[in-house]
Tab-separated table of C-alpha atoms in Angstrom:
chain	number	residue	atom	x	y	z
Q	101	MET	CA	74.798	80.916	46.816
Q	102	SER	CA	77.199	81.763	49.215
Q	103	ARG	CA	77.769	80.242	52.609
Q	104	LEU	CA	77.131	83.936	54.239
Q	105	THR	CA	73.684	83.666	52.196
Q	106	ASN	CA	72.914	80.041	53.449
Q	107	ASP	CA	73.451	81.160	57.411
Q	108	ARG	CA	71.176	84.080	56.899
Q	109	HIS	CA	68.534	81.746	55.449
Q	110	ALA	CA	69.096	79.447	58.271
Q	111	GLN	CA	68.524	82.041	60.838
Q	112	ASP	CA	65.504	83.276	59.033
Q	113	VAL	CA	63.835	79.662	58.929
Q	114	ALA	CA	64.844	79.314	62.898
Q	115	ALA	CA	63.204	82.662	63.471
Q	116	LEU	CA	60.229	81.684	61.474
Q	117	ARG	CA	59.751	78.222	63.810
Q	118	THR	CA	60.312	79.888	66.936
Q	119	GLU	CA	57.566	82.059	66.619
Q	120	LEU	CA	55.277	79.748	64.713
Q	121	ALA	CA	55.750	77.778	68.009
Q	122	GLY	CA	55.200	80.419	69.953
Q	123	LEU	CA	51.735	80.894	68.437
Q	124	ALA	CA	50.965	77.429	68.508
Q	125	VAL	CA	51.132	77.676	72.395
Q	126	GLY	CA	49.216	81.125	72.068
Q	127	VAL	CA	46.496	78.984	70.463
Q	128	LYS	CA	46.434	75.820	72.609
Q	129	LEU	CA	45.784	78.240	75.450
Q	130	ILE	CA	43.153	80.062	74.311
Q	131	ARG	CA	41.810	76.830	73.425
Q	132	LEU	CA	42.001	75.524	76.762
Q	133	GLU	CA	40.593	78.789	78.202
Q	134	CYS	CA	37.720	78.335	76.139
Q	135	VAL	CA	37.331	74.502	77.508
Q	136	LEU	CA	37.504	75.735	81.039
Q	137	SER	CA	34.982	78.610	80.443
Q	138	ARG	CA	32.471	76.107	79.151
Q	139	LYS	CA	33.301	73.386	81.628
Q	140	TYR	CA	33.958	75.517	84.978
Q	141	ARG	CA	32.593	74.767	87.961
Q	142	ALA	CA	32.916	76.627	91.281
Q	143	ASP	CA	32.192	73.799	93.395
Q	144	GLN	CA	34.929	71.037	91.378
Q	145	PRO	CA	37.776	71.131	93.785
Q	146	ARG	CA	41.890	71.209	92.330
Q	147	ALA	CA	44.484	69.195	92.856
Q	148	PRO	CA	46.320	70.303	95.713
Q	149	ALA	CA	49.709	72.220	95.014
Q	150	GLY	CA	52.803	70.523	95.093
Q	151	GLN	CA	51.719	67.477	93.222
Q	152	SER	CA	52.242	66.940	89.239
Q	153	ASP	CA	48.805	68.209	88.551
Q	154	GLY	CA	48.748	70.806	90.999
Q	155	GLY	CA	46.351	73.299	90.482
Q	156	ARG	CA	44.292	71.421	88.106
Q	157	TRP	CA	40.538	70.575	88.044
Q	158	LEU	CA	39.728	67.078	89.288
Q	159	PRO	CA	37.346	64.942	87.540
Q	160	GLU	CA	34.271	64.120	88.757
Q	161	GLY	CA	34.002	61.142	91.256
Q	162	THR	CA	37.718	61.025	91.405
Q	163	GLY	CA	38.388	62.612	94.866
Q	164	GLY	CA	42.157	63.371	93.674
Q	165	GLY	CA	43.442	59.919	94.807
Q	166	SER	CA	42.381	57.459	97.810
Q	167	GLN	CA	44.305	59.845	100.388
Q	168	ALA	CA	42.769	62.757	98.726
Q	169	GLN	CA	39.953	64.864	101.127
Q	170	SER	CA	38.131	67.425	99.904
Q	171	GLN	CA	35.553	70.206	102.075
Q	172	THR	CA	33.282	72.443	100.656
Q	173	GLU	CA	31.373	75.441	102.590
Q	174	ASP	CA	29.010	77.721	101.158
Q	175	ALA	CA	27.790	81.037	102.903
Q	176	VAL	CA	25.385	83.862	101.680
Q	177	LEU	CA	25.719	87.156	103.336
Q	178	GLU	CA	23.150	89.901	104.255
Q	179	ASP	CA	24.037	91.963	101.197
Q	180	GLY	CA	23.407	89.207	98.770
Q	181	SER	CA	27.254	88.314	98.545
Q	182	ARG	CA	27.962	84.201	98.271
Q	183	VAL	CA	31.688	82.756	99.472
Q	184	LEU	CA	31.765	79.386	97.991
Q	185	SER	CA	34.859	77.486	99.890
Q	186	ILE	CA	36.824	74.332	98.644
Q	187	ARG	CA	39.550	72.953	100.877
Q	188	ILE	CA	41.505	70.005	99.695
Q	189	ARG	CA	44.859	68.343	100.380
Q	190	ALA	CA	46.527	65.329	99.465
Q	191	GLN	CA	47.304	63.285	102.599
Q	192	PRO	CA	45.353	63.605	106.098
Q	193	HIS	CA	48.020	64.895	107.604
Q	194	THR	CA	49.371	67.521	105.364
Q	195	ASP	CA	48.140	71.464	104.938
Q	196	TRP	CA	45.239	72.341	103.239
Q	197	ASP	CA	44.631	73.999	100.142
Q	198	GLU	CA	41.783	76.258	99.964
Q	199	GLN	CA	40.291	78.215	96.905
Q	200	HIS	CA	37.215	80.908	97.805
Q	201	THR	CA	34.953	81.969	95.229
Q	202	VAL	CA	33.721	85.177	96.216
Q	203	THR	CA	30.549	86.238	94.017
Q	204	GLY	CA	29.511	90.153	94.614
Q	205	PRO	CA	25.885	91.374	94.794
Q	206	ASP	CA	26.443	92.685	91.336
Q	207	GLY	CA	28.111	89.373	90.085
Q	208	THR	CA	31.371	90.053	90.115
Q	209	ARG	CA	33.490	86.992	91.044
Q	210	THR	CA	36.822	87.049	92.544
Q	211	VAL	CA	38.501	83.855	93.447
Q	212	PHE	CA	41.154	83.544	96.550
Q	213	GLU	CA	43.377	80.379	96.568
Q	214	THR	CA	45.433	79.979	99.240
Q	215	SER	CA	48.745	77.124	99.275
Q	216	GLY	CA	50.725	77.893	102.839
Q	217	LEU	CA	51.004	81.523	102.993
Q	218	THR	CA	50.861	82.287	99.391
Q	219	GLN	CA	47.762	83.578	98.121
Q	220	THR	CA	46.671	83.873	94.268
Q	221	ILE	CA	43.964	86.630	93.723
Q	222	ARG	CA	41.850	85.871	90.252
Q	223	ASP	CA	39.658	87.485	88.317
Q	224	GLY	CA	36.396	84.754	88.555
Q	225	ASP	CA	35.193	85.186	85.258
Q	226	SER	CA	38.349	85.712	82.911
Q	227	ASN	CA	40.529	83.449	85.158
Q	228	GLU	CA	43.205	86.280	84.710
Q	229	ILE	CA	45.680	86.681	88.079
Q	230	LEU	CA	45.065	89.977	89.640
Q	231	ALA	CA	48.016	89.700	92.253
Q	232	ARG	CA	49.749	87.178	94.206
Q	233	ASN	CA	51.178	87.787	97.562
Q	234	LEU	CA	52.913	86.238	100.428
Q	235	LEU	CA	52.268	86.421	103.764
Q	236	THR	CA	55.060	87.656	106.078
Q	237	GLN	CA	55.860	88.508	109.637
Q	238	ASP	CA	56.177	92.232	107.963
Q	239	GLY	CA	52.518	91.809	106.434
Q	240	ALA	CA	51.466	90.749	102.909
Q	241	GLU	CA	54.367	91.071	100.181
Q	242	PRO	CA	53.586	91.134	96.927
Q	243	GLU	CA	55.281	88.403	94.516
Q	244	ALA	CA	56.146	88.101	90.918
Q	245	PHE	CA	53.944	86.365	88.344
Q	246	VAL	CA	53.796	85.558	84.765
Q	247	GLN	CA	51.146	87.631	82.895
Q	248	LEU	CA	50.020	86.457	79.233
Q	249	ALA	CA	51.224	89.139	77.186
Q	250	ARG	CA	48.123	89.014	74.757
Q	251	GLY	CA	46.203	90.240	77.320
Q	252	ARG	CA	44.734	93.424	76.839
Q	253	PRO	CA	46.532	96.053	79.477
Q	254	ARG	CA	43.804	97.610	81.456
Q	255	PRO	CA	43.286	101.457	81.600
Q	256	SER	CA	43.679	102.947	85.102
Q	257	ASP	CA	40.413	103.430	85.799
Q	258	GLU	CA	39.490	100.120	84.712
Q	259	LEU	CA	42.225	98.696	87.383
Q	260	ALA	CA	40.946	101.475	90.113
Q	261	ARG	CA	37.234	99.802	90.031
Q	262	ARG	CA	38.592	96.363	89.566
Q	263	PHE	CA	41.106	97.083	92.944
Q	264	ALA	CA	37.708	98.421	94.472
Q	265	LYS	CA	35.935	94.979	93.709
Q	266	THR	CA	38.890	92.965	95.099
Q	267	LEU	CA	38.834	94.858	98.531
Q	268	GLU	CA	35.217	94.731	98.904
Q	269	ALA	CA	35.445	90.399	98.150
Q	270	ALA	CA	38.259	90.126	100.489
Q	271	GLY	CA	36.151	91.923	103.117
Q	272	SER	CA	33.477	89.506	102.419
Q	273	LEU	CA	35.879	86.487	102.423
Q	274	PHE	CA	37.193	87.720	106.080
Q	275	SER	CA	33.622	87.916	107.463
Q	276	VAL	CA	32.578	84.496	106.352
Q	277	LEU	CA	36.133	82.938	107.567
Q	278	SER	CA	35.929	84.732	110.853
Q	279	GLY	CA	32.885	83.170	111.618
Q	280	ARG	CA	35.145	80.013	111.374
Q	281	ASN	CA	37.616	80.774	113.981
Q	282	THR	CA	38.896	78.130	116.506
Q	283	SER	CA	40.896	78.293	119.617
Q	284	ASP	CA	44.514	77.956	117.827
Q	285	ARG	CA	43.322	79.607	113.878
Q	286	LYS	CA	41.871	82.777	113.560
Q	287	ALA	CA	41.114	84.913	110.053
Q	288	ILE	CA	42.914	87.651	109.489
Q	289	PHE	CA	42.556	90.547	106.655
Q	290	ALA	CA	46.257	91.780	105.737
Q	291	ALA	CA	44.759	94.841	104.082
Q	292	PRO	CA	46.187	97.006	101.342
Q	293	ALA	CA	49.206	99.649	102.751
Q	294	SER	CA	47.423	102.045	100.597
Q	295	GLU	CA	44.003	103.169	98.951
Q	296	TYR	CA	44.469	102.388	94.850
Q	297	ILE	CA	45.630	105.864	93.096
Q	298	PRO	CA	44.951	104.895	89.271
Q	299	GLY	CA	48.596	104.841	87.701
Q	300	ASP	CA	49.639	102.740	90.646
Q	301	ALA	CA	51.073	98.871	90.102
Q	302	TYR	CA	47.843	96.936	91.018
Q	303	ASN	CA	49.994	94.267	92.288
Q	304	ASP	CA	52.128	96.445	94.915
Q	305	GLN	CA	48.524	96.945	96.725
Q	306	ALA	CA	49.403	93.565	98.243
Q	307	MET	CA	46.197	92.146	100.242
Q	308	TRP	CA	46.042	88.792	102.031
Q	309	VAL	CA	42.788	86.889	103.782
Q	310	GLY	CA	42.790	83.941	105.733
Q	311	ALA	CA	43.145	81.807	108.661
Q	312	VAL	CA	46.469	81.833	110.601
Q	313	GLY	CA	47.889	79.859	113.206
Q	314	GLN	CA	49.192	81.583	116.649
Q	315	THR	CA	52.627	81.692	115.558
Q	316	GLU	CA	51.870	83.861	112.746
Q	317	LEU	CA	49.452	85.905	114.462
Q	318	ASP	CA	52.137	86.387	117.330
Q	319	GLN	CA	54.238	87.697	114.600
Q	320	LEU	CA	51.848	90.181	113.180
Q	321	CYS	CA	49.943	91.654	116.332
Q	322	PRO	CA	52.385	90.785	119.346
Q	323	ARG	CA	49.371	91.906	121.635
Q	324	ASN	CA	46.786	89.308	120.321
Q	325	ARG	CA	46.891	87.025	123.265
Q	326	GLU	CA	46.977	90.120	125.847
Q	327	VAL	CA	43.596	91.606	123.888
Q	328	GLN	CA	41.850	87.889	124.030
Q	329	ALA	CA	42.125	87.445	127.694
Q	330	ILE	CA	41.017	90.451	128.455
Q	331	ALA	CA	37.922	89.849	126.167
Q	332	ASP	CA	37.632	86.410	127.662
Q	333	ALA	CA	37.841	87.551	131.433
Q	334	VAL	CA	35.765	90.603	131.327
Q	335	ALA	CA	32.993	88.279	129.378
Q	336	ALA	CA	33.337	85.649	131.964
Q	337	GLY	CA	32.356	88.387	134.630
Q	338	VAL	CA	29.649	89.810	133.120
Q	339	LYS	CA	28.034	86.519	132.575
Q	340	ALA	CA	28.905	85.074	136.166
Q	341	SER	CA	27.275	88.097	137.189
Q	342	GLY	CA	23.879	87.677	135.550
Q	343	ASN	CA	23.281	91.542	135.205
Q	344	TYR	CA	21.985	91.974	131.648
Q	345	PHE	CA	19.040	91.417	129.839
Q	346	GLY	CA	19.607	89.141	126.597
Q	347	GLY	CA	22.220	88.989	124.180
Q	348	GLN	CA	22.461	92.768	122.678
Q	349	ASP	CA	22.796	93.866	126.582
Q	350	PHE	CA	25.825	91.169	127.075
Q	351	GLY	CA	27.488	92.384	124.256
Q	352	ASN	CA	27.165	95.829	125.132
Q	353	LYS	CA	28.407	95.463	128.784
Q	354	VAL	CA	31.176	93.161	127.104
Q	355	HIS	CA	32.458	95.986	124.717
Q	356	ALA	CA	32.115	98.567	127.796
Q	357	GLY	CA	34.086	96.301	129.901
Q	358	ILE	CA	36.974	96.016	127.671
Q	359	ALA	CA	37.196	99.393	126.989
Q	360	GLY	CA	37.198	100.162	130.713
Q	361	VAL	CA	40.017	97.380	131.342
Q	362	ILE	CA	42.448	98.868	128.005
Q	363	ASN	CA	41.880	102.406	128.823
Q	364	ALA	CA	42.425	102.558	132.085
Q	365	ARG	CA	46.236	101.161	131.345
Q	366	LYS	CA	46.572	104.448	129.475
Q	367	ASP	CA	48.900	102.633	127.266
Q	368	PRO	CA	49.147	104.921	123.502
Q	369	ASN	CA	49.913	101.530	121.900
Q	370	LEU	CA	46.569	99.784	123.264
Q	371	VAL	CA	43.490	102.064	123.007
Q	372	ALA	CA	39.852	100.887	122.771
Q	373	GLU	CA	36.448	102.701	121.615
Q	374	THR	CA	38.397	105.312	119.303
Q	375	SER	CA	36.715	106.730	116.730
Q	376	PHE	CA	37.899	108.357	113.305
Q	377	ASP	CA	36.564	110.324	110.998
Q	378	ALA	CA	35.280	108.274	107.932
Q	379	THR	CA	36.462	110.533	105.356
Q	380	THR	CA	39.605	112.429	106.908
Q	381	GLY	CA	40.521	110.068	109.676
Q	382	THR	CA	40.884	112.786	112.083
Q	383	ASP	CA	40.016	112.173	116.055
Q	384	ALA	CA	36.052	112.147	116.441
Q	385	LYS	CA	33.945	111.801	119.127
Q	386	TYR	CA	32.295	108.828	120.177
Q	387	GLY	CA	28.962	108.361	117.913
Q	388	ALA	CA	29.901	111.404	115.963
Q	389	ARG	CA	27.967	111.457	112.499
Q	390	GLY	CA	30.389	109.860	109.869
Q	391	SER	CA	32.860	108.367	112.113
Q	392	ILE	CA	33.938	105.001	112.455
Q	393	ARG	CA	34.342	103.503	116.187
Q	394	LEU	CA	37.201	100.828	116.512
Q	395	ASP	CA	36.845	98.325	119.365
Q	396	VAL	CA	40.860	97.895	119.861
Q	397	LEU	CA	43.296	98.897	118.269
Q	398	GLU	CA	47.196	97.848	118.720
Q	399	ARG	CA	50.369	100.070	117.364
Q	400	SER	CA	53.246	97.523	119.284
Q	401	GLN	CA	55.252	98.110	115.976
Q	402	PRO	CA	55.369	101.572	114.870
Q	403	SER	CA	55.253	100.328	110.632
Q	404	THR	CA	51.785	98.157	111.927
Q	405	VAL	CA	48.197	98.857	113.106
Q	406	CYS	CA	46.489	95.947	114.418
Q	407	VAL	CA	42.542	96.341	115.144
Q	408	TYR	CA	40.289	93.699	116.851
Q	409	ASP	CA	36.606	93.910	116.592
Q	410	HIS	CA	34.899	91.607	119.443
Q	411	LYS	CA	32.030	89.570	118.808
Q	412	THR	CA	29.423	87.946	121.036
Q	413	GLY	CA	26.817	85.596	119.889
Q	414	ASN	CA	26.157	85.054	116.507
Q	415	ALA	CA	27.471	88.423	115.701
Q	416	TYR	CA	29.720	88.924	112.769
Q	417	LEU	CA	31.922	91.336	111.533
Q	418	ARG	CA	30.416	92.332	108.142
Q	419	GLY	CA	32.281	92.579	104.858
Q	420	PRO	CA	31.685	96.268	103.986
Q	421	ARG	CA	32.560	97.002	107.671
Q	422	SER	CA	35.857	95.519	107.286
Q	423	VAL	CA	36.778	97.770	104.390
Q	424	ASP	CA	35.573	100.770	106.043
Q	425	ILE	CA	38.166	100.256	108.917
Q	426	ALA	CA	40.584	98.957	106.673
Q	427	THR	CA	40.438	102.764	104.600
Q	428	VAL	CA	40.047	104.761	108.076
Q	429	VAL	CA	43.304	103.199	109.548
Q	430	GLN	CA	45.025	104.273	106.579
Q	431	ARG	CA	43.880	107.375	106.735
Q	432	ARG	CA	44.662	107.945	110.244
Q	433	TYR	CA	47.914	105.958	110.394
Q	434	PRO	CA	49.130	106.957	106.317
Q	435	GLY	CA	52.859	106.342	107.588
Q	436	ALA	CA	52.280	102.567	108.231
Q	437	LEU	CA	53.083	99.961	106.008
Q	438	ARG	CA	50.477	97.077	106.930
Q	439	TYR	CA	46.895	97.103	108.480
Q	440	ILE	CA	45.781	93.877	110.231
Q	441	LEU	CA	42.047	93.262	110.757
Q	442	ILE	CA	41.108	90.549	113.415
Q	443	GLN	CA	37.743	89.468	114.923
Q	444	ILE	CA	38.023	88.515	118.603
Q	445	GLU	CA	35.409	86.492	120.497
Q	446	PRO	CA	35.240	85.966	123.793
Q	447	LEU	CA	35.359	82.310	125.233
Q	448	VAL	CA	32.595	82.413	127.830
């Protein structure tokens, strides 16, 4: 046998071994997925990102080590959606990693995993990564991620339906997180830059929902402190006057007072009580049928639209309304690159 023949034979054997090794890895991944699908529990915490076992499910009773901490919260919304939140960190003074499993009224599960300002969105049943996005001062930006080659490519219409479900889940999560706002951390919904169109890349429709600190909020929506200060002052004035009948009347008077203060400034970049047609995004009269009213709208940056929805008492921004707001501002301002939703609660 010639040397050339031997060389070709060795190359063929090496290629076969490489292919077999790849298949073996694939088989192990399939087996692992089967085990996870049998043992998956939405309330079982994962090890924090940054550790050698970061992202893996923690065994029962371990707590992830003597210094690891975990918190679990469960919320059910009026439409039947459920949000199960798990927060975990390796050390008492480190940042929390978060995992939120949103189950829609139809049973569709979407998982939002946040580590720092990076958020991975997964299909809650298949564990498939749907998107991975980074929150920057310019809004949500898509990041590349590895998609297993063996996965069946989804047709455009199926991707569009899954995108709609993901958007609904994001709205529900934003609703729940807004109810957990604190003085130094507020939930935001960085909505996609446009509605999903079949044929577009799914991951290009970047979205991000979670709580951010005041520094990040100032970068995204520079006038948020001003809006909060107006809301606080108006609410304090209404409360001091005593001229209201119950919680609903108090909220109505606060809404009207905030709108009066803002619109008296005649600042085109900060307006209140604006209404847009839900279908076309064109201006609409207050209370017109088929219109959506926005409490406060900020356009400090030409490429950014920030929408503030202020609530009093135990009221909260419902998930479907969050999606409606995001959709109508996309239609009203199609040239913008990012849309940020924030719930404001007057401090009284």
